[in-house]
Amino acid sequence: MGKEEVVEGSARIPERVLRRFTVAIFRKLGVTARNATIAADVLIAADLRGIGSHGVARLPRYVTGIKNGSMVPRAVGRIVKQTRATALLDGGNGLGQVVARQGMQIAIRKARQTAVGFVGVRNSNHFGIAGYYSMMALKAGMIGIASTNAAPLVVPTFGRTAVLGTNPISVAVPAGREEPFVLDMATSVVPRGTVEVYDRQGREMPHGWAVDTTGHSTTSSKAVLDALAKRLGGGLLPLGGEGEKFSGHKGYGLALLVDILCGALPGAATALDVYGDEEAANVGHFFGAIDVRAFRPLPAFKRDMDKLLRTLREAPKADGHERIYVHGEKSFAMERDRRPKGIPLGPKVVESLRKIGDEVKVPFRII
Amino acid sequence: MGKEEVVEGSARIPERVLRRFTVAIFRKLGVTARNATIAADVLIAADLRGIGSHGVARLPRYVTGIKNGSMVPRAVGRIVKQTRATALLDGGNGLGQVVARQGMQIAIRKARQTAVGFVGVRNSNHFGIAGYYSMMALKAGMIGIASTNAAPLVVPTFGRTAVLGTNPISVAVPAGREEPFVLDMATSVVPRGTVEVYDRQGREMPHGWAVDTTGHSTTSSKAVLDALAKRLGGGLLPLGGEGEKFSGHKGYGLALLVDILCGALPGAATALDVYGDEEAANVGHFFGAIDVRAFRPLPAFKRDMDKLLRTLREAPKADGHERIYVHGEKSFAMERDRRPKGIPLGPKVVESLRKIGDEVKVPFRII
């Protein structure tokens, strides 16, 4: 829900063109063929699902990360410790997508044998959209869980500096005739990208999204972004907003929980230490897979899921509204549109891709 | 966080007096000694931790439930299906506290053997505070997870009728010198009890807590409570509030996730069917235990937890605020105060206890 607005003057780029370009860029930077294919797949999946902030628009940051050595292009994860139901994976500072996909695969493999699999990951990097990994469990008839910590952007309740990341949580659950339930949410009210959009458009933000250096809600996106850039304080508010009046402490609690599961549990960085070291971000992830069949036959479960999701979609609507969505629905619709028609990219993103292409000598051609 | 206000004219009742009275009431209603002790312990724990809405103030509803046969006083749960890491428990319409404690015990037992244990429960009843069960994992050096679905009170984003419960999520995580992290949150902005408090005080609610029968936010607590009582529509808003502007769809997603894990997965009732049948509420629960040692040595983990929790508490404060709390902190402080000094009960609660006592011939004496 709350998907991106398509920027004015956007060009539709066919998925395969964008994929081929992205793989080629990674290959030129020394990423193995296998790793490049995985990383590109996760980025393109974000663009297809309407989460452009986590798609190819982010490619420049990966290029920088590989060039400055904080992302190791050939690395794959290594299991440090395991039980029948769990594993601790060291990502070796590899590409977050590569390490995360491996982590989720291990969780699913464990769950095939033991009904439940949980994997903690340390020494990783930004992994893209959490929903990519949770959804890997769906084909196996499992509930998938994916989470990551991230660079500090979120201010705890009653604080005035960012201590936690936007720490997303994703859970995917298979259904029958209905599309799967795919919750994929940052634990902040809005992502930083939304504040940036308001800034570019020169619009005032609503109160309750972000705080300035006093720790109180502001409508000035410029003040928030400036203060964050200069590390003066301020930042995004956790889900529930400022203070306790609308239960901002709950969003703060969820963000902290993610930092515990992704940071403290696998021994990755937490809070201010995530990206605290120039050499290595030491981002941590947490993945889980739960086999539905350990509880009920899959067809019976899927029937109940269909019934539940339909109950929500068919419930009476608020005045002025025509639809109640279930989570994942908007992204699946976006994907159905974009697969055949291509992915709309704004002129700025196209320009940045062209520039990267020039740098590493991979021409970016819009076909 | 956001704990109850102590009502004017409250009397402090010693914990042991309240506990003895509660056990005696349950015993008179045919509850076994063991079950009565457990149910009383969960209710008293809520009062000690400052969640009075889920404490002995709720005793009349349990009395009604047992008297009308929807709660079976002697029932204990029965494992219907299990693997090394999971179990499906049928609660036999027993007291929610008894069944839930059993479910969490099984999860912890599984986790001792398999590092991870997850238990789904069906055919249960209201279980009290979720934090009671998640905290059971702490002594075992584990992360505890507890959740339940509940009677419909929460309106999905863009809807105008309550479809989901306030569906709480609790996660408890051990720390070292610091107190444990205990998140225990309803997935609505506020609980029904808060709307009731505003109604009693004749105060206007802030916009963003609840909607009237049009599906839009209202400040009239009376309108919300009346419409709910008459099943005309309206209800509480999910965490994040109305619409998508402040990400109300995320709170809605969390509430739906809880209904999936507690309802669809164990085959309990979901959405409108929870308490849909007069004979049996068919409430469902979901419990989990994750052994920290499967990932890291417990002392190292606890050290990192201490560091993380301190980082948050010591972070710079917003203007006008002196403390940043971590989750559970307020409840632990409340408990330290109430254990020696007694539990403050408002005159209305005292009156209701006296009335129940009279009915079943157990005198309620304030010592």
mmCIF file with all atom_site columns, N, CA and C in Angstrom, chain B residues 4 21 119 170 211 232 242 260 275 359:
data_model
loop_
_atom_site.group_PDB
_atom_site.id
_atom_site.type_symbol
_atom_site.label_atom_id
_atom_site.label_alt_id
_atom_site.label_comp_id
_atom_site.label_asym_id
_atom_site.label_entity_id
_atom_site.label_seq_id
_atom_site.pdbx_PDB_ins_code
_atom_site.Cartn_x
_atom_site.Cartn_y
_atom_site.Cartn_z
_atom_site.occupancy
_atom_site.B_iso_or_equiv
_atom_site.pdbx_formal_charge
_atom_site.auth_seq_id
_atom_site.auth_comp_id
_atom_site.auth_asym_id
_atom_site.auth_atom_id
_atom_site.pdbx_PDB_model_num
ATOM 1  N N  . GLU B 1 4   ? -2.406  2.668   32.748 1.00 0.00 ? 4   GLU B N  1
ATOM 2  C CA . GLU B 1 4   ? -3.653  3.224   33.279 1.00 0.00 ? 4   GLU B CA 1
ATOM 3  C C  . GLU B 1 4   ? -3.435  4.366   34.272 1.00 0.00 ? 4   GLU B C  1
ATOM 4  N N  . PHE B 1 21  ? -8.787  -14.160 47.076 1.00 0.00 ? 21  PHE B N  1
ATOM 5  C CA . PHE B 1 21  ? -10.186 -13.928 46.703 1.00 0.00 ? 21  PHE B CA 1
ATOM 6  C C  . PHE B 1 21  ? -10.472 -14.467 45.292 1.00 0.00 ? 21  PHE B C  1
ATOM 7  N N  . VAL B 1 119 ? 3.701   -22.938 18.893 1.00 0.00 ? 119 VAL B N  1
ATOM 8  C CA . VAL B 1 119 ? 2.466   -23.626 19.253 1.00 0.00 ? 119 VAL B CA 1
ATOM 9  C C  . VAL B 1 119 ? 1.259   -22.790 18.824 1.00 0.00 ? 119 VAL B C  1
ATOM 10 N N  . SER B 1 170 ? 3.019   -9.762  21.759 1.00 0.00 ? 170 SER B N  1
ATOM 11 C CA . SER B 1 170 ? 4.016   -9.535  22.794 1.00 0.00 ? 170 SER B CA 1
ATOM 12 C C  . SER B 1 170 ? 5.281   -10.323 22.486 1.00 0.00 ? 170 SER B C  1
ATOM 13 N N  . VAL B 1 211 ? -13.428 5.449   14.652 1.00 0.00 ? 211 VAL B N  1
ATOM 14 C CA . VAL B 1 211 ? -14.324 5.963   13.610 1.00 0.00 ? 211 VAL B CA 1
ATOM 15 C C  . VAL B 1 211 ? -15.774 5.721   13.991 1.00 0.00 ? 211 VAL B C  1
ATOM 16 N N  . LEU B 1 232 ? -23.859 -1.205  14.913 1.00 0.00 ? 232 LEU B N  1
ATOM 17 C CA . LEU B 1 232 ? -24.211 -0.349  13.778 1.00 0.00 ? 232 LEU B CA 1
ATOM 18 C C  . LEU B 1 232 ? -22.996 -0.018  12.929 1.00 0.00 ? 232 LEU B C  1
ATOM 19 N N  . GLU B 1 242 ? -6.287  6.686   10.761 1.00 0.00 ? 242 GLU B N  1
ATOM 20 C CA . GLU B 1 242 ? -7.243  6.645   9.651  1.00 0.00 ? 242 GLU B CA 1
ATOM 21 C C  . GLU B 1 242 ? -6.539  6.700   8.294  1.00 0.00 ? 242 GLU B C  1
ATOM 22 N N  . ILE B 1 260 ? -4.250  -14.262 11.290 1.00 0.00 ? 260 ILE B N  1
ATOM 23 C CA . ILE B 1 260 ? -3.773  -15.397 10.483 1.00 0.00 ? 260 ILE B CA 1
ATOM 24 C C  . ILE B 1 260 ? -3.042  -16.405 11.367 1.00 0.00 ? 260 ILE B C  1
ATOM 25 N N  . TYR B 1 275 ? -15.827 -15.138 18.849 1.00 0.00 ? 275 TYR B N  1
ATOM 26 C CA . TYR B 1 275 ? -16.999 -14.875 19.707 1.00 0.00 ? 275 TYR B CA 1
ATOM 27 C C  . TYR B 1 275 ? -18.281 -14.789 18.882 1.00 0.00 ? 275 TYR B C  1
ATOM 28 N N  . GLU B 1 359 ? -22.551 -13.129 45.380 1.00 0.00 ? 359 GLU B N  1
ATOM 29 C CA . GLU B 1 359 ? -23.261 -14.115 44.554 1.00 0.00 ? 359 GLU B CA 1
ATOM 30 C C  . GLU B 1 359 ? -22.819 -15.545 44.851 1.00 0.00 ? 359 GLU B C  1
#
